[in-house]
mmCIF file of C-alpha atoms in Angstrom:
data_model
loop_
_atom_site.group_PDB
_atom_site.id
_atom_site.type_symbol
_atom_site.label_atom_id
_atom_site.label_comp_id
_atom_site.label_asym_id
_atom_site.label_seq_id
_atom_site.Cartn_x
_atom_site.Cartn_y
_atom_site.Cartn_z
ATOM 1 C CA MET K 1 6.894 48.925 14.592
ATOM 2 C CA ASN K 2 10.163 48.877 12.961
ATOM 3 C CA PHE K 3 10.692 45.657 10.670
ATOM 4 C CA ARG K 4 14.089 45.290 8.289
ATOM 5 C CA ARG K 5 13.711 42.760 5.032
ATOM 6 C CA VAL K 6 16.688 42.193 3.366
ATOM 7 C CA ILE K 7 16.166 40.645 -0.188
ATOM 8 C CA TYR K 8 19.265 39.310 -2.573
ATOM 9 C CA PRO K 9 18.675 39.336 -5.780
ATOM 10 C CA ALA K 10 18.699 35.828 -7.585
ATOM 11 C CA LEU K 11 22.154 34.338 -8.391
ATOM 12 C CA PRO K 12 22.369 32.338 -11.006
ATOM 13 C CA ILE K 13 24.162 29.279 -10.355
ATOM 14 C CA LEU K 14 23.806 27.771 -14.294
ATOM 15 C CA SER K 15 22.127 29.149 -17.266
ATOM 16 C CA VAL K 16 22.893 27.386 -20.470
ATOM 17 C CA GLY K 17 21.165 27.592 -23.673
ATOM 18 C CA THR K 18 21.574 25.532 -26.857
ATOM 19 C CA ALA K 19 20.087 26.007 -30.827
ATOM 20 C CA SER K 20 16.438 23.958 -29.374
ATOM 21 C CA SER K 21 16.487 23.802 -25.675
ATOM 22 C CA GLN K 22 17.156 26.078 -22.610
ATOM 23 C CA GLU K 23 17.906 25.758 -19.040
ATOM 24 C CA ALA K 24 18.809 28.161 -15.572
ATOM 25 C CA LEU K 25 19.313 27.324 -11.661
ATOM 26 C CA ARG K 26 18.608 30.633 -10.049
ATOM 27 C CA TYR K 27 19.013 30.733 -5.948
ATOM 28 C CA ARG K 28 17.503 33.862 -3.863
ATOM 29 C CA TYR K 29 17.750 34.895 0.159
ATOM 30 C CA GLN K 30 14.758 36.898 1.848
ATOM 31 C CA PHE K 31 15.886 37.988 5.571
ATOM 32 C CA TYR K 32 12.737 39.888 7.540
ATOM 33 C CA ASP K 33 12.820 40.742 10.739
ATOM 34 C CA GLU K 34 10.301 42.839 13.407
ATOM 35 C CA ASP K 35 11.613 44.358 16.731
ATOM 36 C CA ALA K 36 13.071 43.751 19.177
ATOM 37 C CA GLY K 37 13.044 40.046 17.491
ATOM 38 C CA ARG K 38 9.630 39.239 17.869
ATOM 39 C CA ILE K 39 9.549 37.825 14.652
ATOM 40 C CA ASP K 40 12.342 36.728 12.063
ATOM 41 C CA VAL K 41 11.711 35.493 8.999
ATOM 42 C CA GLU K 42 14.638 33.690 6.914
ATOM 43 C CA SER K 43 14.089 32.037 3.591
ATOM 44 C CA HIS K 44 15.993 30.263 0.598
ATOM 45 C CA TYR K 45 14.815 29.711 -2.732
ATOM 46 C CA LEU K 46 15.917 26.906 -5.716
ATOM 47 C CA ASP K 47 14.325 27.393 -9.065
ATOM 48 C CA TYR K 48 15.453 25.166 -12.227
ATOM 49 C CA GLN K 49 14.081 26.145 -15.253
ATOM 50 C CA PHE K 50 14.468 23.803 -18.313
ATOM 51 C CA SER K 51 12.806 25.020 -21.434
ATOM 52 C CA TRP K 52 12.183 23.127 -25.460
ATOM 53 C CA GLY K 53 10.799 23.690 -28.761
ATOM 54 C CA GLU K 54 10.006 21.508 -31.301
ATOM 55 C CA TRP K 55 6.900 21.173 -31.139
ATOM 56 C CA GLY K 56 5.715 24.386 -29.862
ATOM 57 C CA GLU K 57 7.022 25.723 -27.194
ATOM 58 C CA THR K 58 7.567 24.327 -23.695
ATOM 59 C CA SER K 59 8.766 24.530 -20.616
ATOM 60 C CA ALA K 60 9.147 22.708 -17.275
ATOM 61 C CA SER K 61 10.309 24.029 -13.450
ATOM 62 C CA LEU K 62 10.968 23.279 -10.526
ATOM 63 C CA ARG K 63 11.114 26.142 -7.284
ATOM 64 C CA LEU K 64 11.767 24.464 -3.610
ATOM 65 C CA ALA K 65 11.472 26.528 -0.810
ATOM 66 C CA VAL K 66 12.425 26.720 2.579
ATOM 67 C CA ASP K 67 11.048 29.259 5.317
ATOM 68 C CA SER K 68 12.028 29.346 9.279
ATOM 69 C CA LEU K 69 10.516 31.832 11.409
ATOM 70 C CA THR K 70 10.697 32.291 15.324
ATOM 71 C CA GLY K 71 9.813 34.897 17.767
ATOM 72 C CA MET K 72 6.537 35.252 20.220
ATOM 73 C CA THR K 73 3.480 35.693 18.988
ATOM 74 C CA PRO K 74 0.777 37.750 18.768
ATOM 75 C CA THR K 75 -0.773 37.686 21.180
ATOM 76 C CA GLY K 76 -0.278 36.740 25.065
ATOM 77 C CA THR K 77 -2.274 36.561 28.083
ATOM 78 C CA HIS K 78 -2.315 38.472 31.230
ATOM 79 C CA ALA K 79 0.596 37.131 34.482
ATOM 80 C CA ALA K 80 -1.056 35.859 37.044
ATOM 81 C CA GLY K 81 -1.708 38.973 40.018
ATOM 82 C CA ASP K 82 -0.821 41.307 37.316
ATOM 83 C CA PRO K 83 -2.720 42.908 34.482
ATOM 84 C CA ASP K 84 0.356 45.228 33.174
ATOM 85 C CA ASP K 85 2.656 42.139 32.186
ATOM 86 C CA TRP K 86 1.774 39.980 29.661
ATOM 87 C CA LEU K 87 3.325 36.450 28.476
ATOM 88 C CA PHE K 88 3.879 35.619 25.067
ATOM 89 C CA GLN K 89 4.813 32.530 23.961
ATOM 90 C CA THR K 90 7.888 31.765 22.366
ATOM 91 C CA ILE K 91 7.697 30.181 18.741
ATOM 92 C CA THR K 92 10.082 28.423 15.689
ATOM 93 C CA ASP K 93 8.154 26.801 12.838
ATOM 94 C CA GLU K 94 9.811 25.612 9.493
ATOM 95 C CA ARG K 95 8.082 25.110 5.713
ATOM 96 C CA ARG K 96 8.828 23.125 3.734
ATOM 97 C CA VAL K 97 7.499 24.218 -0.876
ATOM 98 C CA GLY K 98 7.766 22.284 -3.746
ATOM 99 C CA VAL K 99 6.371 23.264 -6.697
ATOM 100 C CA ALA K 100 6.278 21.569 -10.129
ATOM 101 C CA THR K 101 4.995 23.726 -12.916
ATOM 102 C CA ILE K 102 4.788 22.649 -16.856
ATOM 103 C CA GLU K 103 3.791 24.814 -19.992
ATOM 104 C CA HIS K 104 3.148 24.099 -23.586
ATOM 105 C CA GLU K 105 2.234 26.300 -25.933
ATOM 106 C CA ILE K 106 1.077 25.476 -29.863
ATOM 107 C CA ASP K 107 -0.852 27.582 -32.187
ATOM 108 C CA ASP K 108 -2.563 29.773 -29.759
ATOM 109 C CA TYR K 109 -2.975 27.848 -27.076
ATOM 110 C CA THR K 110 -1.227 27.892 -23.670
ATOM 111 C CA LEU K 111 -1.599 25.009 -21.646
ATOM 112 C CA SER K 112 -0.187 25.092 -18.080
ATOM 113 C CA PHE K 113 -0.521 22.475 -15.281
ATOM 114 C CA GLU K 114 0.590 23.095 -12.035
ATOM 115 C CA TYR K 115 1.975 21.387 -8.553
ATOM 116 C CA ALA K 116 2.536 22.158 -5.040
ATOM 117 C CA HIS K 117 3.029 20.907 -2.124
ATOM 118 C CA SER K 118 3.969 22.460 1.773
ATOM 119 C CA LYS K 119 4.682 21.008 4.879
ATOM 120 C CA GLU K 120 5.172 23.131 8.385
ATOM 121 C CA THR K 121 4.432 22.035 11.939
ATOM 122 C CA ASP K 122 0.760 22.074 12.023
ATOM 123 C CA TYR K 123 0.010 22.196 8.249
ATOM 124 C CA ARG K 124 0.077 20.221 5.048
ATOM 125 C CA SER K 125 -1.241 20.890 1.902
ATOM 126 C CA ASN K 126 -1.286 19.353 -1.638
ATOM 127 C CA ALA K 127 -2.629 21.205 -4.534
ATOM 128 C CA VAL K 128 -2.985 20.860 -8.704
ATOM 129 C CA THR K 129 -3.759 23.699 -10.984
ATOM 130 C CA GLY K 130 -4.661 23.092 -14.397
ATOM 131 C CA LYS K 131 -5.135 26.391 -16.972
ATOM 132 C CA VAL K 132 -5.743 26.959 -20.651
ATOM 133 C CA SER K 133 -5.696 30.350 -22.652
ATOM 134 C CA ARG K 134 -6.255 31.174 -25.993
ATOM 135 C CA GLN K 135 -5.042 34.172 -28.149
ATOM 136 C CA PHE K 136 -7.251 36.188 -30.468
ATOM 137 C CA ASN K 137 -7.790 39.161 -32.425
ATOM 138 C CA GLN K 138 -3.149 39.697 -33.323
ATOM 139 C CA ASN K 139 -3.217 38.544 -29.541
ATOM 140 C CA ASN K 140 -4.730 40.854 -28.531
ATOM 141 C CA THR K 141 -7.747 39.632 -26.980
ATOM 142 C CA THR K 142 -6.748 36.740 -24.340
ATOM 143 C CA VAL K 143 -9.386 34.658 -22.418
ATOM 144 C CA THR K 144 -8.308 32.179 -19.679
ATOM 145 C CA ALA K 145 -10.155 29.435 -18.082
ATOM 146 C CA GLY K 146 -8.043 27.830 -14.600
ATOM 147 C CA ALA K 147 -9.310 25.462 -12.613
ATOM 148 C CA ALA K 148 -7.267 23.814 -8.877
ATOM 149 C CA PHE K 149 -8.012 21.928 -6.485
ATOM 150 C CA ALA K 150 -6.135 21.773 -3.247
ATOM 151 C CA PHE K 151 -6.470 18.305 -0.190
ATOM 152 C CA ASP K 152 -5.114 20.171 3.083
ATOM 153 C CA GLU K 153 -5.059 18.725 6.120
ATOM 154 C CA VAL K 154 -4.839 20.781 9.513
ATOM 155 C CA LEU K 155 -2.657 18.689 11.675
ATOM 156 C CA ALA K 156 -3.001 18.091 15.548
ATOM 157 C CA THR K 157 0.095 20.315 17.479
ATOM 158 C CA PRO K 158 -0.145 20.572 21.432
ATOM 159 C CA PHE K 159 -1.762 23.743 22.857
ATOM 160 C CA THR K 160 -4.707 24.048 20.178
ATOM 161 C CA ASN K 161 -8.399 22.628 19.696
ATOM 162 C CA ASN K 162 -7.202 20.409 17.263
ATOM 163 C CA PHE K 163 -6.517 16.663 19.123
ATOM 164 C CA GLU K 164 -6.162 14.933 15.957
ATOM 165 C CA ASP K 165 -5.561 15.544 12.369
ATOM 166 C CA GLN K 166 -7.920 17.028 9.610
ATOM 167 C CA ASP K 167 -8.984 17.636 6.179
ATOM 168 C CA LYS K 168 -9.896 20.944 4.182
ATOM 169 C CA ASP K 169 -10.390 20.425 0.638
ATOM 170 C CA THR K 170 -10.754 23.469 -1.781
ATOM 171 C CA VAL K 171 -12.170 23.777 -5.065
ATOM 172 C CA ASP K 172 -11.115 27.266 -7.508
ATOM 173 C CA LEU K 173 -12.499 27.897 -10.667
ATOM 174 C CA ASN K 174 -12.245 30.751 -12.954
ATOM 175 C CA ILE K 175 -12.681 32.025 -16.807
ATOM 176 C CA GLY K 176 -11.859 35.131 -17.769
ATOM 177 C CA ILE K 177 -11.022 37.718 -20.443
ATOM 178 C CA SER K 178 -8.256 39.903 -21.487
ATOM 179 C CA GLN K 179 -8.185 43.311 -24.460
ATOM 180 C CA ILE K 180 -5.979 45.535 -24.805
ATOM 181 C CA LEU K 181 -7.817 49.024 -25.831
ATOM 182 C CA SER K 182 -4.865 51.044 -26.483
ATOM 183 C CA ARG K 183 -0.890 51.257 -26.236
ATOM 184 C CA ASN K 184 -1.742 52.182 -22.299
ATOM 185 C CA THR K 185 -4.713 50.829 -21.713
ATOM 186 C CA LEU K 186 -6.082 46.924 -20.647
ATOM 187 C CA PHE K 187 -9.367 45.948 -20.459
ATOM 188 C CA ASP K 188 -9.651 42.932 -17.577
ATOM 189 C CA LEU K 189 -12.739 40.759 -16.400
ATOM 190 C CA ASN K 190 -12.346 37.781 -14.574
ATOM 191 C CA LEU K 191 -15.207 35.529 -12.912
ATOM 192 C CA GLY K 192 -14.657 32.602 -10.694
ATOM 193 C CA TYR K 193 -15.934 30.209 -7.746
ATOM 194 C CA GLY K 194 -14.514 28.514 -4.831
ATOM 195 C CA ARG K 195 -15.827 26.564 -2.206
ATOM 196 C CA ASN K 196 -14.202 25.102 0.568
ATOM 197 C CA THR K 197 -15.430 21.823 2.577
ATOM 198 C CA GLY K 198 -14.059 20.169 5.714
ATOM 199 C CA TYR K 199 -12.663 21.775 8.574
ATOM 200 C CA LEU K 200 -12.200 25.795 8.661
ATOM 201 C CA GLY K 201 -12.676 26.496 11.906
ATOM 202 C CA ASP K 202 -9.050 28.209 13.377
ATOM 203 C CA PRO K 203 -7.319 25.588 15.912
ATOM 204 C CA TYR K 204 -5.378 28.426 18.316
ATOM 205 C CA ARG K 205 -8.804 30.532 18.265
ATOM 206 C CA ARG K 206 -10.074 30.169 22.213
ATOM 207 C CA ILE K 207 -12.596 32.361 24.086
ATOM 208 C CA SER K 208 -11.008 33.510 27.045
ATOM 209 C CA GLN K 209 -12.725 34.535 30.143
#
């Protein structure tokens, strides 16, 4: 199977800087396709970042993205009476994503908060993430702790096992330490805990006989 991926570098639409602030706006385009048009994915990204520093360094960013997908399902069924003839379902979908992030550095601490929303035909997600890190030992040691919560919905669509929208919730907790040992050596240790509740099945999976 052959595929092609085309990525255009981020194009700076706006870049403005002053003594106490900086802002930038960038656009990026990406295209991916496979043989015989089995799958085509077209992506557009728009990134905006604004940073300023009066009581420490603070930055806020916003990413908007649209992914458009067209093609055929990766699996199919036999045509009636002909086991050598496979039938595939044509699919089209569009995903819209928005991610807002704010980060603040003060003394040896870095605090960050992120909210993400995405929507596609069969799935909707809302997630929040918080993280704090502190540097020690002349910035050679960094300790980080974070928590993420996702509140998702598996949406009812035709040709699936879902006849009504189903909730799916996720909790992720992590703590880690990073230590610079030498110019070429970095030690990382991370511990994480995750839990999923709600609908955990695959609405597209069916058993055929």
